[in-house]
Short mmCIF file of C-alpha atoms in Angstrom, two decimals:
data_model
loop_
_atom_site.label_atom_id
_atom_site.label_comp_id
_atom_site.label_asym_id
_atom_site.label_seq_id
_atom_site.Cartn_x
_atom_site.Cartn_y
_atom_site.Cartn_z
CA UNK A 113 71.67 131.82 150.45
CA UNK A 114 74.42 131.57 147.79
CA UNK A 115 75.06 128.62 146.03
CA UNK A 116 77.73 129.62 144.07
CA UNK A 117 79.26 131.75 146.57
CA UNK A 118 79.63 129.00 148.87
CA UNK A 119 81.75 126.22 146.97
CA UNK A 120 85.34 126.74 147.04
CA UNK A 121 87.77 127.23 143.93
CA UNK A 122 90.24 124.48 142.68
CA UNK A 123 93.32 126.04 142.18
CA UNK A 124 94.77 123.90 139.22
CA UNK A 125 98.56 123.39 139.18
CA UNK A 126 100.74 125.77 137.77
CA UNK A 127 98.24 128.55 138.70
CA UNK A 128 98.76 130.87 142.02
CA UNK A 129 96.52 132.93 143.66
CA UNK A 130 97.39 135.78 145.73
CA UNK A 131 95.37 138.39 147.89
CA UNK A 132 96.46 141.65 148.56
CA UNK A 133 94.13 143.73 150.49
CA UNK A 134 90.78 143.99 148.43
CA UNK A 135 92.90 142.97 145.21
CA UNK A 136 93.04 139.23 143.45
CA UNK A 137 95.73 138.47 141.54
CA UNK A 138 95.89 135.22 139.97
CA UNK A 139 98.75 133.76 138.00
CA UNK A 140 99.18 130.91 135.02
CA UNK A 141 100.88 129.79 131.72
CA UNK A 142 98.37 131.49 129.85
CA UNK A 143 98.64 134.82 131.68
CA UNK A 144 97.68 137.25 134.77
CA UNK A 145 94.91 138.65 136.06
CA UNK A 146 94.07 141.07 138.64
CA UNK A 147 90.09 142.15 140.13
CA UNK A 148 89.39 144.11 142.62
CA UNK A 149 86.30 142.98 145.17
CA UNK A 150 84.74 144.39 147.98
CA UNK A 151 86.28 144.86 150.83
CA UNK A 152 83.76 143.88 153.19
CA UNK A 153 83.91 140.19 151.92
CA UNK A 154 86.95 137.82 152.71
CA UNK A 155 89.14 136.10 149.79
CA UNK A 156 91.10 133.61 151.25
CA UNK A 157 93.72 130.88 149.95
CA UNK A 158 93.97 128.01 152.31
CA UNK A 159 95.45 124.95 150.25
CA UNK A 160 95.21 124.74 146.65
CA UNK A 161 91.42 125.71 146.86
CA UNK A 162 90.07 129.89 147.38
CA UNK A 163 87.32 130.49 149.50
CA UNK A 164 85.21 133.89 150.09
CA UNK A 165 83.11 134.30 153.07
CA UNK A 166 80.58 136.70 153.36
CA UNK A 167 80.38 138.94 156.71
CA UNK A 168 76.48 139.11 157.03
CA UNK A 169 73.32 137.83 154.95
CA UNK A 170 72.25 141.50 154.20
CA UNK A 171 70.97 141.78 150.21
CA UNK A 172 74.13 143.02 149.22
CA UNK A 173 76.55 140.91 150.40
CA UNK A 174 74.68 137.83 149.50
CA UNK A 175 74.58 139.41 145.55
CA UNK A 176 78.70 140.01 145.84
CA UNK A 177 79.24 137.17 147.40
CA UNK A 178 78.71 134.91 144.62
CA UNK A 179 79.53 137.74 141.65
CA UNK A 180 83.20 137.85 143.49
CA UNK A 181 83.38 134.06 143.55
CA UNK A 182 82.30 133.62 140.26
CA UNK A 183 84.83 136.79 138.82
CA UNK A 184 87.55 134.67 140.55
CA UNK A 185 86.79 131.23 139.16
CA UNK A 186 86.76 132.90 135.51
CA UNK A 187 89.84 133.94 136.26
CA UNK A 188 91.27 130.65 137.42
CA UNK A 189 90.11 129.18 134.24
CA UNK A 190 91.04 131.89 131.92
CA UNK A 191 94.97 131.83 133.27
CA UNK A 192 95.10 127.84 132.73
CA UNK A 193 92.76 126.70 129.81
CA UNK A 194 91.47 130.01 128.61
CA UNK A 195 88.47 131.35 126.39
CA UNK A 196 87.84 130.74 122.95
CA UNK A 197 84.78 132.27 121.16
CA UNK A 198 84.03 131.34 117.49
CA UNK A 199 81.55 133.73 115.41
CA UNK A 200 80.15 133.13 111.84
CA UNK A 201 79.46 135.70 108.88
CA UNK A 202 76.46 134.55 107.51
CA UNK A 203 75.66 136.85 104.08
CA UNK A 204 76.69 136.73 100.50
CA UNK A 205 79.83 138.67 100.18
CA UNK A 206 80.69 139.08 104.21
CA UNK A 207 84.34 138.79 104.29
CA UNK A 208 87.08 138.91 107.61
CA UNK A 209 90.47 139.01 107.31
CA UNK A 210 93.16 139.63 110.10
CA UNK A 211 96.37 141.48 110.11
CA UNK A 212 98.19 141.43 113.56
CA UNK A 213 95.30 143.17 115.73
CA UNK A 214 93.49 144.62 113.35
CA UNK A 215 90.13 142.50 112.13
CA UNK A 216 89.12 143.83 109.02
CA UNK A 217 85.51 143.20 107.79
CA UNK A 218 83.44 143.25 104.94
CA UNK A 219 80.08 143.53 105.84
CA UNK A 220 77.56 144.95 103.02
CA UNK A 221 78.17 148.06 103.72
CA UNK A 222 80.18 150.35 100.82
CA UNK A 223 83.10 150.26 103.22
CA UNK A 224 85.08 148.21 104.89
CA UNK A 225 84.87 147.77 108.75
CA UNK A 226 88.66 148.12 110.63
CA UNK A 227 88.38 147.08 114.64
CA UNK A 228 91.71 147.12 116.27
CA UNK A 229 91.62 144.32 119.25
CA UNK A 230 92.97 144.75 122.40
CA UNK A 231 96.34 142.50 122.76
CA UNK A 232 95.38 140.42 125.00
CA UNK A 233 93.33 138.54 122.55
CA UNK A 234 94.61 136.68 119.69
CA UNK A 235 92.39 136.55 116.41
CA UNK A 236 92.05 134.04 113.71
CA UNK A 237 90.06 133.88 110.64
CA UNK A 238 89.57 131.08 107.94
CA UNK A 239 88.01 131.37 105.24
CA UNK A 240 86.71 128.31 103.44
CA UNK A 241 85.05 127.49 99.99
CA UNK A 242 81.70 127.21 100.03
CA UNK A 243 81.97 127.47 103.72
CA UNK A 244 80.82 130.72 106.13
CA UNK A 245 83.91 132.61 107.20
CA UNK A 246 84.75 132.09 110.64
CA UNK A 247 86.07 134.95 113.14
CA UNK A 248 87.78 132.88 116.36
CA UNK A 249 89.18 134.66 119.11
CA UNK A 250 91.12 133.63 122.28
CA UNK A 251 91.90 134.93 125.67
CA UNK A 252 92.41 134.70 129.34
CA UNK A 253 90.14 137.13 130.31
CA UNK A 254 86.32 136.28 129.98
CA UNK A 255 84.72 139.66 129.99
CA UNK A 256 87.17 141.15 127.97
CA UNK A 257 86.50 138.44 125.15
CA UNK A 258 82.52 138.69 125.53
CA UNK A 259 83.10 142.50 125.44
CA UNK A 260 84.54 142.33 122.21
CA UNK A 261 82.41 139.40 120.86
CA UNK A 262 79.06 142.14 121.17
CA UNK A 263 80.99 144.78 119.38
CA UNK A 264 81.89 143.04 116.54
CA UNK A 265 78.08 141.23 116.37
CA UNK A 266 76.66 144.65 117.07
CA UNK A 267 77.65 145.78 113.32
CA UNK A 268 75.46 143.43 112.00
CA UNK A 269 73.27 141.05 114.22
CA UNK A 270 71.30 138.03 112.51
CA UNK A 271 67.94 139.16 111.93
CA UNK A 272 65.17 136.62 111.73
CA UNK A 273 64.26 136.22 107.76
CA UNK A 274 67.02 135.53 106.05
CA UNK A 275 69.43 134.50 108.83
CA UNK A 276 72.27 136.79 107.84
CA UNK A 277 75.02 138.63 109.84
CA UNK A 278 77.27 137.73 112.40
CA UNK A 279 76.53 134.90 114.77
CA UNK A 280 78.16 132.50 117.55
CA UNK A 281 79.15 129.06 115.96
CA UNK A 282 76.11 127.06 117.12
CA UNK A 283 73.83 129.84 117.81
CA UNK A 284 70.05 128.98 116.67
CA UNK A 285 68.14 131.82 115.58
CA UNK A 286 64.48 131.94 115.13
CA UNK A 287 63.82 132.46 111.63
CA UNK A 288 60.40 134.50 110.46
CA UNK A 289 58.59 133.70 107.61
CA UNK A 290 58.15 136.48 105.49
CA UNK A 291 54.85 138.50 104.09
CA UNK A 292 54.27 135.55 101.43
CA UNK A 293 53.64 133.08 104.70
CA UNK A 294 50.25 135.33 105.95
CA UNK A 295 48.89 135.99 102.21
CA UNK A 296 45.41 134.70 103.08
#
């Protein structure tokens, strides 16, 4: 039985939710999103709270259930509060600098990294003395930001001795010690 599929959605104010067909479009200050869901489930707005109802308890339909739900609450959220992801450059020399949508990075490598970000997400970077440089993006859309969150830690992940590369802003990672540590 779903859990998650089963409790409603708070619609906040300012924020509607439409269904059209086997399409969700929701609506707020920061935005609007659209998903698609399977048709065989049932989105429905009664109030200022959306519920979806599953038609049987076959395997499937409990999985969608609460993946749909839980698509539709990120999108509730993302429209009135949105996302904000920070990341942290952790190496001697590891630079970021934004231009518009264009992050440019500086990684260790003998070139300079260019991404160009979707625009529906708005980048930042700061860039402190003595401080790690700090990458923060927003949006209203959840997988889009997490998509581009791996891609830009996927040029250079923290590995485990030294701690450098590009991490999440409270991220722990589990240091090893090195060959010195086993010498006996």
């Amino acid at each position: 039985m779903s859990r998650i599929g089963k409790a409603p959605i708070e619609i906040p104010a300012g924020v509607t939710v439409t269904v059209n067909g086997d399409e969700v479009t929701v609506k707020g200050p920061k935005g609007t999103l659209t998903q698609k869901f399977n048709p065989d489930l049932d989105v429905k707005v009664e109030g200022n709270e959306v519920i979806v109802t599953r038609p049987s308890d076959n395997r499937e339909h409990r999985a969608q259930h609460g993946l749909y739900r839980a698509l539709i609450h990120n999108m509730v959220v993302g429209v009135s509060t949105g996302y904000r992801k920070e990341m942290e450059l952790v190496g001697v020399g590891y630079r970021a600098q934004s231009t518009g949508q264009v992050l440019e990075l500086s990684l260790g490598f003998s070139h300079a990294i260019y991404i160009k970000l979707p625009p529906e997400i708005k980048v930042e970077t700061k860039s402190e003395r003595n401080k790690n440089p700090l990458i923060i993006l927003e949006s209203d859309d959840k997988q889009l930001l997490g998509q581009v969150c791996a891609k830009i830690r996927s040029l250079r992940k923290p590995e485990p001795y030294k701690g450098k590369g590009i991490k999440f802003v409270g991220e722990v990672i589990r240091r090893k010690s090195g060959k010195s540590a086993s010498a006996k």
